[in-house]
Coordinates of C-alpha atoms in Angstrom, one line a residue:
M1 CA 53.3 -1.3 134.1
P2 CA 55.5 1.7 133.3
H3 CA 55.4 4.8 135.5
D4 CA 54.8 8.2 134.0
T5 CA 53.8 11.0 136.4
S6 CA 53.3 13.7 133.8
W7 CA 50.4 15.3 135.6
T8 CA 50.5 14.1 139.2
P9 CA 52.9 15.5 141.8
E10 CA 56.3 13.8 141.7
W11 CA 56.7 13.9 145.5
V12 CA 53.5 11.9 146.2
K13 CA 54.8 8.6 144.7
H14 CA 57.7 8.8 147.2
A15 CA 55.6 9.8 150.2
V16 CA 54.4 8.0 153.3
F17 CA 51.2 9.6 154.7
Y18 CA 49.9 9.7 158.2
Q19 CA 46.3 10.7 158.8
I20 CA 45.5 12.7 162.0
F21 CA 42.1 13.3 163.6
P22 CA 43.2 16.4 165.4
D23 CA 41.0 16.2 168.6
R24 CA 42.4 12.7 169.3
F25 CA 46.1 12.9 168.5
A26 CA 47.8 15.0 171.2
N27 CA 46.9 17.9 173.5
G28 CA 49.8 20.4 173.5
E29 CA 47.9 23.5 174.6
P30 CA 45.4 22.6 177.3
S31 CA 44.3 26.2 177.6
R32 CA 42.6 25.8 174.2
S33 CA 40.6 22.8 175.2
P34 CA 36.8 23.0 175.3
E35 CA 35.2 23.6 178.7
N36 CA 33.6 20.2 178.5
V37 CA 36.8 18.4 177.5
E38 CA 37.0 14.8 178.8
P39 CA 40.1 13.1 180.3
W40 CA 42.5 12.0 177.6
G41 CA 41.8 8.4 176.7
S42 CA 38.1 8.5 177.6
P43 CA 35.9 6.3 175.5
P44 CA 35.1 8.1 172.2
T45 CA 31.5 9.1 171.5
F46 CA 29.9 11.0 168.7
H47 CA 30.0 14.3 170.6
N48 CA 32.8 14.3 173.2
F49 CA 36.0 16.3 173.1
M50 CA 39.4 15.2 174.1
G51 CA 41.4 18.3 173.6
G52 CA 43.8 17.5 170.8
D53 CA 45.3 20.5 168.9
L54 CA 47.9 21.6 166.4
K55 CA 50.5 22.3 169.1
G56 CA 50.1 18.6 170.1
V57 CA 51.1 17.6 166.6
I58 CA 54.0 20.0 166.6
D59 CA 55.2 18.5 169.8
H60 CA 55.3 15.0 168.3
L61 CA 56.8 15.7 164.9
D62 CA 60.0 13.9 165.9
Y63 CA 57.9 10.8 166.5
L64 CA 56.4 11.0 163.1
Q65 CA 59.7 11.7 161.4
Q66 CA 61.2 8.6 163.1
L67 CA 58.2 6.6 161.8
G68 CA 59.2 7.6 158.3
V69 CA 56.2 9.9 157.7
T70 CA 56.7 12.5 154.9
A71 CA 53.2 13.8 154.6
I72 CA 50.3 14.4 157.0
Y73 CA 46.7 14.4 156.0
F74 CA 44.6 16.3 158.6
N75 CA 40.9 15.8 159.1
P76 CA 39.2 19.3 159.1
I77 CA 40.7 22.0 161.2
F78 CA 38.4 24.9 160.4
Q79 CA 36.0 26.5 162.9
A80 CA 33.1 24.2 163.8
T81 CA 31.2 23.0 166.8
S82 CA 31.8 19.2 166.5
N83 CA 34.8 17.1 167.4
H84 CA 35.2 16.1 163.7
K85 CA 34.7 19.6 162.3
Y86 CA 32.9 18.5 159.2
N87 CA 30.1 21.1 160.0
T88 CA 32.2 24.1 159.1
F89 CA 31.2 27.5 160.5
D90 CA 34.1 29.5 159.1
Y91 CA 36.4 28.3 156.3
F92 CA 38.9 31.1 156.9
Q93 CA 39.5 30.5 160.6
I94 CA 41.4 27.7 162.4
D95 CA 39.1 26.2 165.1
P96 CA 40.1 28.0 168.3
H97 CA 40.2 24.6 170.1
F98 CA 43.0 23.6 167.7
G99 CA 44.9 26.8 167.4
D100 CA 45.0 29.9 165.1
L101 CA 46.6 31.0 161.9
S102 CA 50.0 31.6 163.6
R103 CA 49.9 28.1 165.0
L104 CA 49.2 26.6 161.6
Q105 CA 52.0 28.6 160.1
E106 CA 54.3 27.3 162.9
L107 CA 53.1 23.8 162.0
L108 CA 53.8 24.3 158.4
R109 CA 57.3 25.7 159.1
E110 CA 58.2 22.8 161.4
C111 CA 56.8 20.2 159.0
H112 CA 58.5 21.7 155.9
S113 CA 61.8 21.9 157.7
R114 CA 61.5 18.1 158.2
N115 CA 60.5 17.6 154.5
I116 CA 56.9 16.7 155.7
K117 CA 54.1 17.9 153.5
V118 CA 50.7 19.0 154.9
I119 CA 47.3 18.2 153.3
L120 CA 44.1 19.7 154.7
D121 CA 40.5 18.3 154.4
G122 CA 38.3 20.4 152.2
V123 CA 34.6 20.0 153.1
F124 CA 33.0 21.9 150.2
N125 CA 29.8 20.0 149.6
H126 CA 28.1 21.2 152.7
C127 CA 28.7 23.5 155.7
G128 CA 27.4 23.7 159.3
R129 CA 24.1 25.4 160.5
G130 CA 26.3 28.1 162.0
F131 CA 27.8 29.1 158.7
Y132 CA 27.2 32.8 158.2
A133 CA 25.3 32.5 154.9
F134 CA 23.0 29.8 156.2
H135 CA 22.3 31.8 159.3
D136 CA 21.4 34.8 157.2
V137 CA 18.9 32.7 155.4
L138 CA 17.4 31.7 158.7
E139 CA 17.1 35.4 159.7
N140 CA 15.9 36.8 156.4
G141 CA 14.4 34.0 154.3
Q142 CA 14.0 34.7 150.6
F143 CA 15.3 38.3 151.1
S144 CA 18.7 37.0 152.2
P145 CA 21.4 37.7 149.7
Y146 CA 22.5 34.1 150.4
Y147 CA 19.1 32.4 149.7
K148 CA 20.3 30.8 146.5
W149 CA 23.5 29.5 148.2
F150 CA 21.4 26.6 149.4
N151 CA 18.7 24.3 148.1
I152 CA 15.7 25.7 150.1
E153 CA 12.4 23.8 149.4
S154 CA 10.1 26.0 151.5
L155 CA 10.0 28.7 154.2
P156 CA 10.5 29.1 157.0
V157 CA 13.5 26.8 157.2
F158 CA 13.5 24.3 160.1
P159 CA 17.1 23.5 160.9
Y160 CA 16.5 22.3 164.5
D161 CA 12.9 21.2 164.7
E162 CA 13.1 17.4 164.4
S163 CA 9.3 17.1 164.5
R164 CA 9.1 18.6 161.0
P165 CA 10.6 17.3 157.8
A166 CA 13.8 18.9 156.8
N167 CA 12.9 21.4 154.0
Y168 CA 16.3 22.1 152.6
R169 CA 18.8 19.8 151.0
S170 CA 21.5 18.5 153.3
W171 CA 24.2 15.8 153.3
W172 CA 22.4 12.5 153.8
G173 CA 19.4 14.4 155.2
I174 CA 21.4 15.5 158.3
R175 CA 20.0 18.9 159.3
S176 CA 23.2 20.1 160.7
L177 CA 25.0 19.8 157.3
P178 CA 23.1 22.0 154.7
Q179 CA 24.3 21.4 151.2
F180 CA 25.7 24.2 149.0
N181 CA 24.1 25.0 145.7
I182 CA 27.2 24.5 143.6
W183 CA 25.5 25.8 140.5
H184 CA 25.1 29.3 142.0
P185 CA 28.2 31.4 140.8
P186 CA 28.8 33.1 144.2
V187 CA 29.0 29.7 145.9
R188 CA 31.6 28.5 143.3
E189 CA 33.7 31.6 143.8
Y190 CA 33.5 31.3 147.5
I191 CA 34.7 27.7 147.6
L192 CA 37.4 28.5 145.1
S193 CA 38.5 31.4 147.3
V194 CA 38.8 29.1 150.3
G195 CA 40.9 26.6 148.3
R196 CA 43.1 29.4 147.0
Y197 CA 43.6 31.1 150.4
W198 CA 45.0 28.0 152.2
I199 CA 47.2 27.0 149.2
E200 CA 48.6 30.5 149.4
Q201 CA 49.2 30.0 153.1
G202 CA 51.5 27.2 152.2
I203 CA 49.6 23.9 152.6
D204 CA 50.6 21.2 150.1
G205 CA 47.3 20.1 148.9
W206 CA 43.6 19.2 149.5
R207 CA 41.8 16.0 150.5
L208 CA 38.3 16.6 149.2
D209 CA 35.4 15.3 151.3
V210 CA 32.6 13.6 149.4
P211 CA 33.5 15.3 146.1
N212 CA 31.3 13.0 144.1
E213 CA 28.3 14.8 145.7
I214 CA 29.3 18.0 143.9
A215 CA 28.0 16.6 140.6
D216 CA 29.8 19.1 138.4
H217 CA 33.0 18.0 136.8
D218 CA 33.6 21.5 135.4
F219 CA 33.7 22.9 138.9
W220 CA 36.5 20.4 139.8
R221 CA 38.4 21.3 136.7
E222 CA 38.2 25.0 137.7
F223 CA 39.3 24.0 141.2
R224 CA 42.3 22.1 139.8
R225 CA 43.4 25.0 137.6
M226 CA 43.2 27.4 140.5
V227 CA 45.3 25.2 142.8
K228 CA 47.9 24.2 140.2
D229 CA 48.3 27.8 139.0
I230 CA 49.5 28.6 142.6
N231 CA 51.4 25.4 143.2
P232 CA 51.8 22.9 140.4
E233 CA 53.0 20.3 142.8
A234 CA 50.0 20.6 145.1
Y235 CA 48.2 17.2 145.7
I236 CA 44.5 16.9 145.0
V237 CA 43.0 13.7 146.3
G238 CA 39.3 12.9 146.4
E239 CA 37.3 10.8 148.9
I240 CA 35.9 8.3 146.4
W241 CA 35.0 4.9 147.8
Q242 CA 34.4 3.1 144.4
D243 CA 35.6 3.8 140.9
G244 CA 37.3 7.1 140.7
S245 CA 37.8 7.2 136.9
P246 CA 35.4 10.1 136.2
W247 CA 37.6 12.4 138.2
L248 CA 41.0 10.9 137.2
D249 CA 41.3 12.1 133.6
G250 CA 44.1 14.5 134.3
T251 CA 41.8 17.6 134.5
Q252 CA 40.4 17.2 138.0
F253 CA 42.0 15.1 140.8
D254 CA 45.5 13.6 141.0
A255 CA 44.2 10.6 142.8
V256 CA 41.6 9.2 145.1
M257 CA 41.6 7.6 148.5
N258 CA 42.1 4.0 147.5
Y259 CA 39.2 2.4 149.4
V260 CA 39.0 -0.3 146.7
L261 CA 42.5 -1.4 147.5
R262 CA 41.7 -1.3 151.2
D263 CA 38.6 -3.5 150.7
I264 CA 40.8 -6.1 148.9
C265 CA 43.3 -6.0 151.7
V266 CA 40.7 -6.4 154.4
E267 CA 39.3 -9.5 152.7
F268 CA 42.7 -11.1 152.2
F269 CA 44.7 -10.1 155.2
A270 CA 42.2 -9.2 158.0
K271 CA 39.3 -11.5 157.4
G272 CA 40.8 -14.2 155.2
S273 CA 37.6 -14.3 153.2
I274 CA 39.5 -14.6 149.9
G275 CA 42.5 -16.6 148.9
A276 CA 45.8 -15.6 147.2
D277 CA 44.4 -16.4 143.8
E278 CA 41.4 -14.1 144.1
F279 CA 43.6 -11.4 145.8
G280 CA 46.0 -11.5 142.9
R281 CA 43.3 -11.3 140.2
R282 CA 41.7 -8.3 141.9
I283 CA 45.1 -6.5 142.4
D284 CA 45.9 -7.0 138.7
A285 CA 42.5 -5.7 137.7
L286 CA 43.0 -2.6 139.9
L287 CA 46.4 -2.0 138.4
Q288 CA 44.9 -2.2 134.9
H289 CA 42.0 0.0 135.8
Y290 CA 43.8 3.3 136.2
A291 CA 46.5 5.1 134.2
P292 CA 50.0 4.5 135.7
E293 CA 50.4 8.1 136.6
V294 CA 47.2 7.8 138.7
T295 CA 48.2 4.5 140.3
S296 CA 51.6 6.0 141.4
A297 CA 49.8 8.8 143.2
Q298 CA 46.9 6.9 144.9
L299 CA 46.5 7.3 148.6
N300 CA 46.7 3.7 149.8
L301 CA 45.1 3.2 153.2
L302 CA 44.1 0.4 155.4
G303 CA 41.7 2.4 157.5
S304 CA 40.4 5.8 158.3
H305 CA 38.1 7.8 160.6
D306 CA 35.2 6.3 158.6
T307 CA 36.1 2.6 159.0
P308 CA 36.7 0.1 161.8
R309 CA 40.4 -0.1 162.7
F310 CA 42.2 -2.7 160.7
L311 CA 43.4 -4.5 163.8
T312 CA 39.8 -4.9 165.0
L313 CA 38.8 -6.4 161.7
A314 CA 41.8 -8.8 162.1
H315 CA 40.5 -9.8 165.5
G316 CA 43.6 -8.4 167.2
D317 CA 46.0 -10.4 165.1
L318 CA 49.2 -8.3 164.8
A319 CA 50.6 -10.6 162.2
R320 CA 47.7 -9.9 159.8
L321 CA 48.2 -6.1 160.2
K322 CA 51.9 -6.4 159.7
L323 CA 51.4 -8.4 156.5
A324 CA 48.9 -5.8 155.2
W325 CA 51.2 -3.0 155.9
L326 CA 54.1 -4.8 154.3
F327 CA 52.0 -5.0 151.1
V328 CA 50.8 -1.4 150.9
S329 CA 54.2 -0.1 151.8
T330 CA 55.7 -1.9 148.8
Y331 CA 52.8 -1.4 146.4
P332 CA 52.6 1.5 143.9
G333 CA 51.2 4.7 145.3
A334 CA 51.6 6.4 148.7
P335 CA 50.9 4.3 151.7
C336 CA 48.8 6.0 154.4
M337 CA 48.6 4.9 158.0
Y338 CA 45.7 6.1 160.2
Y339 CA 47.0 7.6 163.5
G340 CA 47.7 4.9 166.1
D341 CA 47.4 1.9 163.8
E342 CA 51.2 1.6 164.1
I343 CA 51.1 1.1 167.8
G344 CA 48.0 -1.2 167.8
L345 CA 45.0 1.0 168.4
S346 CA 41.7 -0.9 167.9
G347 CA 38.1 0.2 167.6
E348 CA 34.9 -0.6 165.7
G349 CA 33.4 2.0 163.3
D350 CA 32.7 5.6 164.1
P351 CA 33.0 6.8 166.8
H352 CA 35.1 4.0 168.3
C353 CA 37.7 4.2 165.6
R354 CA 38.4 7.7 166.7
G355 CA 40.0 7.0 170.1
C356 CA 42.9 9.0 171.7
F357 CA 46.5 8.3 170.8
P358 CA 47.9 6.7 174.0
W359 CA 51.2 8.5 174.6
D360 CA 52.0 6.2 177.5
E361 CA 54.4 3.9 175.7
T362 CA 53.6 0.9 177.9
Q363 CA 50.4 0.7 176.0
W364 CA 52.1 0.4 172.6
Q365 CA 52.6 -2.8 170.6
H366 CA 56.4 -2.2 170.2
E367 CA 56.9 -5.1 167.9
L368 CA 54.3 -3.7 165.5
L369 CA 55.8 -0.2 165.7
D370 CA 59.3 -1.5 165.0
F371 CA 58.0 -3.4 162.0
V372 CA 56.3 -0.3 160.6
R373 CA 59.4 1.8 161.1
R374 CA 61.5 -0.9 159.4
T375 CA 59.3 -1.3 156.3
T376 CA 58.9 2.4 155.9
A377 CA 62.7 2.8 156.1
L378 CA 63.0 0.2 153.3
R379 CA 60.6 2.0 151.1
H380 CA 62.6 5.2 151.5
E381 CA 66.0 3.5 151.0
Y382 CA 65.2 1.5 147.9
P383 CA 63.7 3.5 145.0
V384 CA 62.5 0.3 143.2
L385 CA 59.9 -0.2 146.0
R386 CA 58.4 3.2 145.2
T387 CA 58.7 3.5 141.4
G388 CA 59.6 0.1 140.0
D389 CA 57.3 -1.6 137.5
Y390 CA 54.8 -4.1 139.2
R391 CA 54.4 -7.7 138.2
T392 CA 52.4 -10.5 139.9
L393 CA 54.7 -13.5 140.1
H394 CA 52.7 -16.1 142.1
A395 CA 49.2 -16.5 143.7
D396 CA 48.5 -19.9 145.1
N397 CA 45.4 -20.7 147.1
S398 CA 46.7 -24.0 148.4
T399 CA 49.5 -22.3 150.3
N400 CA 47.9 -18.8 150.4
V401 CA 51.2 -17.3 149.2
Y402 CA 51.2 -14.2 147.0
A403 CA 54.4 -12.8 145.4
F404 CA 55.1 -9.8 143.2
A405 CA 58.1 -8.0 141.8
R406 CA 59.0 -4.4 141.5
T407 CA 61.7 -3.8 138.9
D408 CA 63.6 -1.0 137.3
A409 CA 66.8 -0.8 135.2
D410 CA 69.1 -1.2 138.2
S411 CA 67.4 -3.6 140.6
V412 CA 64.7 -6.1 141.3
A413 CA 62.7 -6.5 144.5
I414 CA 60.5 -9.5 145.1
V415 CA 57.9 -9.3 147.9
L416 CA 56.7 -12.6 149.2
I417 CA 53.5 -12.7 151.3
N418 CA 52.9 -15.9 153.3
N419 CA 49.3 -15.5 154.5
H420 CA 49.1 -19.0 156.0
Y421 CA 49.6 -20.9 159.2
H422 CA 52.4 -22.9 157.8
A423 CA 56.0 -21.6 157.3
L424 CA 57.8 -21.8 154.0
T425 CA 61.1 -23.7 154.3
H426 CA 63.5 -24.5 151.5
A427 CA 60.8 -23.2 149.1
A428 CA 61.3 -22.2 145.5
L429 CA 59.5 -19.4 143.7
P430 CA 59.0 -19.5 139.9
I431 CA 60.4 -16.2 138.5
D432 CA 61.1 -17.1 134.9
S433 CA 59.0 -14.2 133.6
L434 CA 61.7 -11.8 135.1
Q435 CA 64.4 -13.4 132.9
L436 CA 67.1 -13.2 135.5
P437 CA 70.5 -14.9 135.2
D438 CA 71.4 -18.0 137.1
G439 CA 73.5 -17.2 140.2
L440 CA 72.0 -13.8 140.9
E441 CA 71.8 -13.4 144.6
F442 CA 68.9 -11.9 146.5
E443 CA 68.9 -10.7 150.1
D444 CA 65.8 -10.6 152.3
L445 CA 65.9 -7.1 153.6
L446 CA 63.8 -8.1 156.6
S447 CA 65.6 -11.3 157.8
G448 CA 69.0 -11.1 156.1
R449 CA 68.6 -14.5 154.5
R450 CA 69.9 -15.0 151.0
A451 CA 68.5 -16.8 148.0
H452 CA 69.8 -17.5 144.5
V453 CA 68.3 -17.7 141.0
Q454 CA 68.7 -21.1 139.3
G455 CA 66.7 -22.4 136.4
G456 CA 64.1 -19.6 136.4
R457 CA 63.4 -20.1 140.1
L458 CA 64.4 -18.3 143.3
N459 CA 65.5 -21.1 145.6
D460 CA 66.0 -21.8 149.3
L461 CA 63.3 -19.4 150.5
W462 CA 62.4 -19.2 154.2
V463 CA 59.3 -17.3 155.3
G464 CA 57.6 -17.6 158.7
V465 CA 53.9 -18.2 159.5
R466 CA 51.9 -15.2 158.4
S467 CA 55.0 -13.3 157.5
G468 CA 56.7 -11.8 154.5
A469 CA 60.0 -11.2 152.8
V470 CA 61.4 -8.4 150.7
L471 CA 64.1 -9.9 148.5
Y472 CA 66.4 -7.5 146.8
A473 CA 69.1 -7.8 144.1
Q474 CA 71.0 -5.4 142.0
R475 CA 71.1 -6.3 138.3
G476 CA 74.4 -7.6 137.1
K477 CA 75.9 -8.0 140.6
P478 CA 77.4 -11.5 140.9
A479 CA 77.0 -13.7 144.0
D480 CA 79.7 -13.4 146.6

């Protein structure tokens, strides 16, 4: 599987992402908190506020840098009335509970000085009821200059009266999220102007919310041209939960959020509902499905604000989460951790997966955090783990062991996943497909143990229960 990133940003394939839900990460400026803010760490609900803000992120950039993060993906930060900000009121204003333009500019300066990219969430399919154009329609009906901005079925519009059917198109029928009429030229130009403005302010790309519901590929082509004309290395990633192929032809998105990969990882690592053989087949199929330049730019996540926490799905088993993170951090594409996963946050689906980050370190799972830091550091240190060709070597249901290689002209890395309750001792792994010379020595970058190639096998392997190994060798380097 060769890697050619001819039309996707080069930096993405080297990146480690961190997703932040701003209201729940850190409160660095209490004076900005909503009047009804709840104590930090209160149980999350659909409507409560905890007071997180952009200053809180700035205050903890050293933590993120030590974690190995090189890119932050923010959930929406524009003016809105909800804690999640997906009901946008003003696309050109930072929500005052989070900060203002000067605070965002400070965040960008601080992140960029640390070589950390910043990606914002673009909610362009729908807006909030308080958006000025929709409000004008409520006031003026068919005489509003914005009447055609929305899909109005009848007048008057009933945005708040739950006793009446909603008579305008909205996202999933939710009245508070009226859907834009993307076919109306002024709407297209407005959304493009939003995308243009924030790229010009210095953000490094867009995560596009439900872009499949804007059923116009020509619009996304126009969006890409606009973004790339300003910054050719800007990242455009779409929230597509299934097959992203229609948007990944080189003219629209660079990549999608890799929920398909996440689902495979949940089944194999968290739930144990499939074995190594099925896992390997599905991984190989996924690798074959997209062009290599797409695979190398995919946003590879284990969870998000829209899913239960991975640790919850794994019934609190840290070993399962560590194995899953080891896999995605050595797999092609950009691994993305959801805030707090690295210290053991748990939670069922929305809103419970959106709890506050506990800055009291006594609440952290330090063993997990150390492991995430270590594997992230390995990804940064060894280029083959980022850009090497990928090859499945072994997938055995009887032992539930999965192994794959990342290879380039200079080195070979073999990642061994033991997703079983029995340790591997004195084990041998068939690697004849790699055509490596006898005597070549590999070092496990996690444990320090060594193994040697002999007769097309890597011998004397030791891997603990529900654990993994990252075996590394330089080509042509003789054993000591």
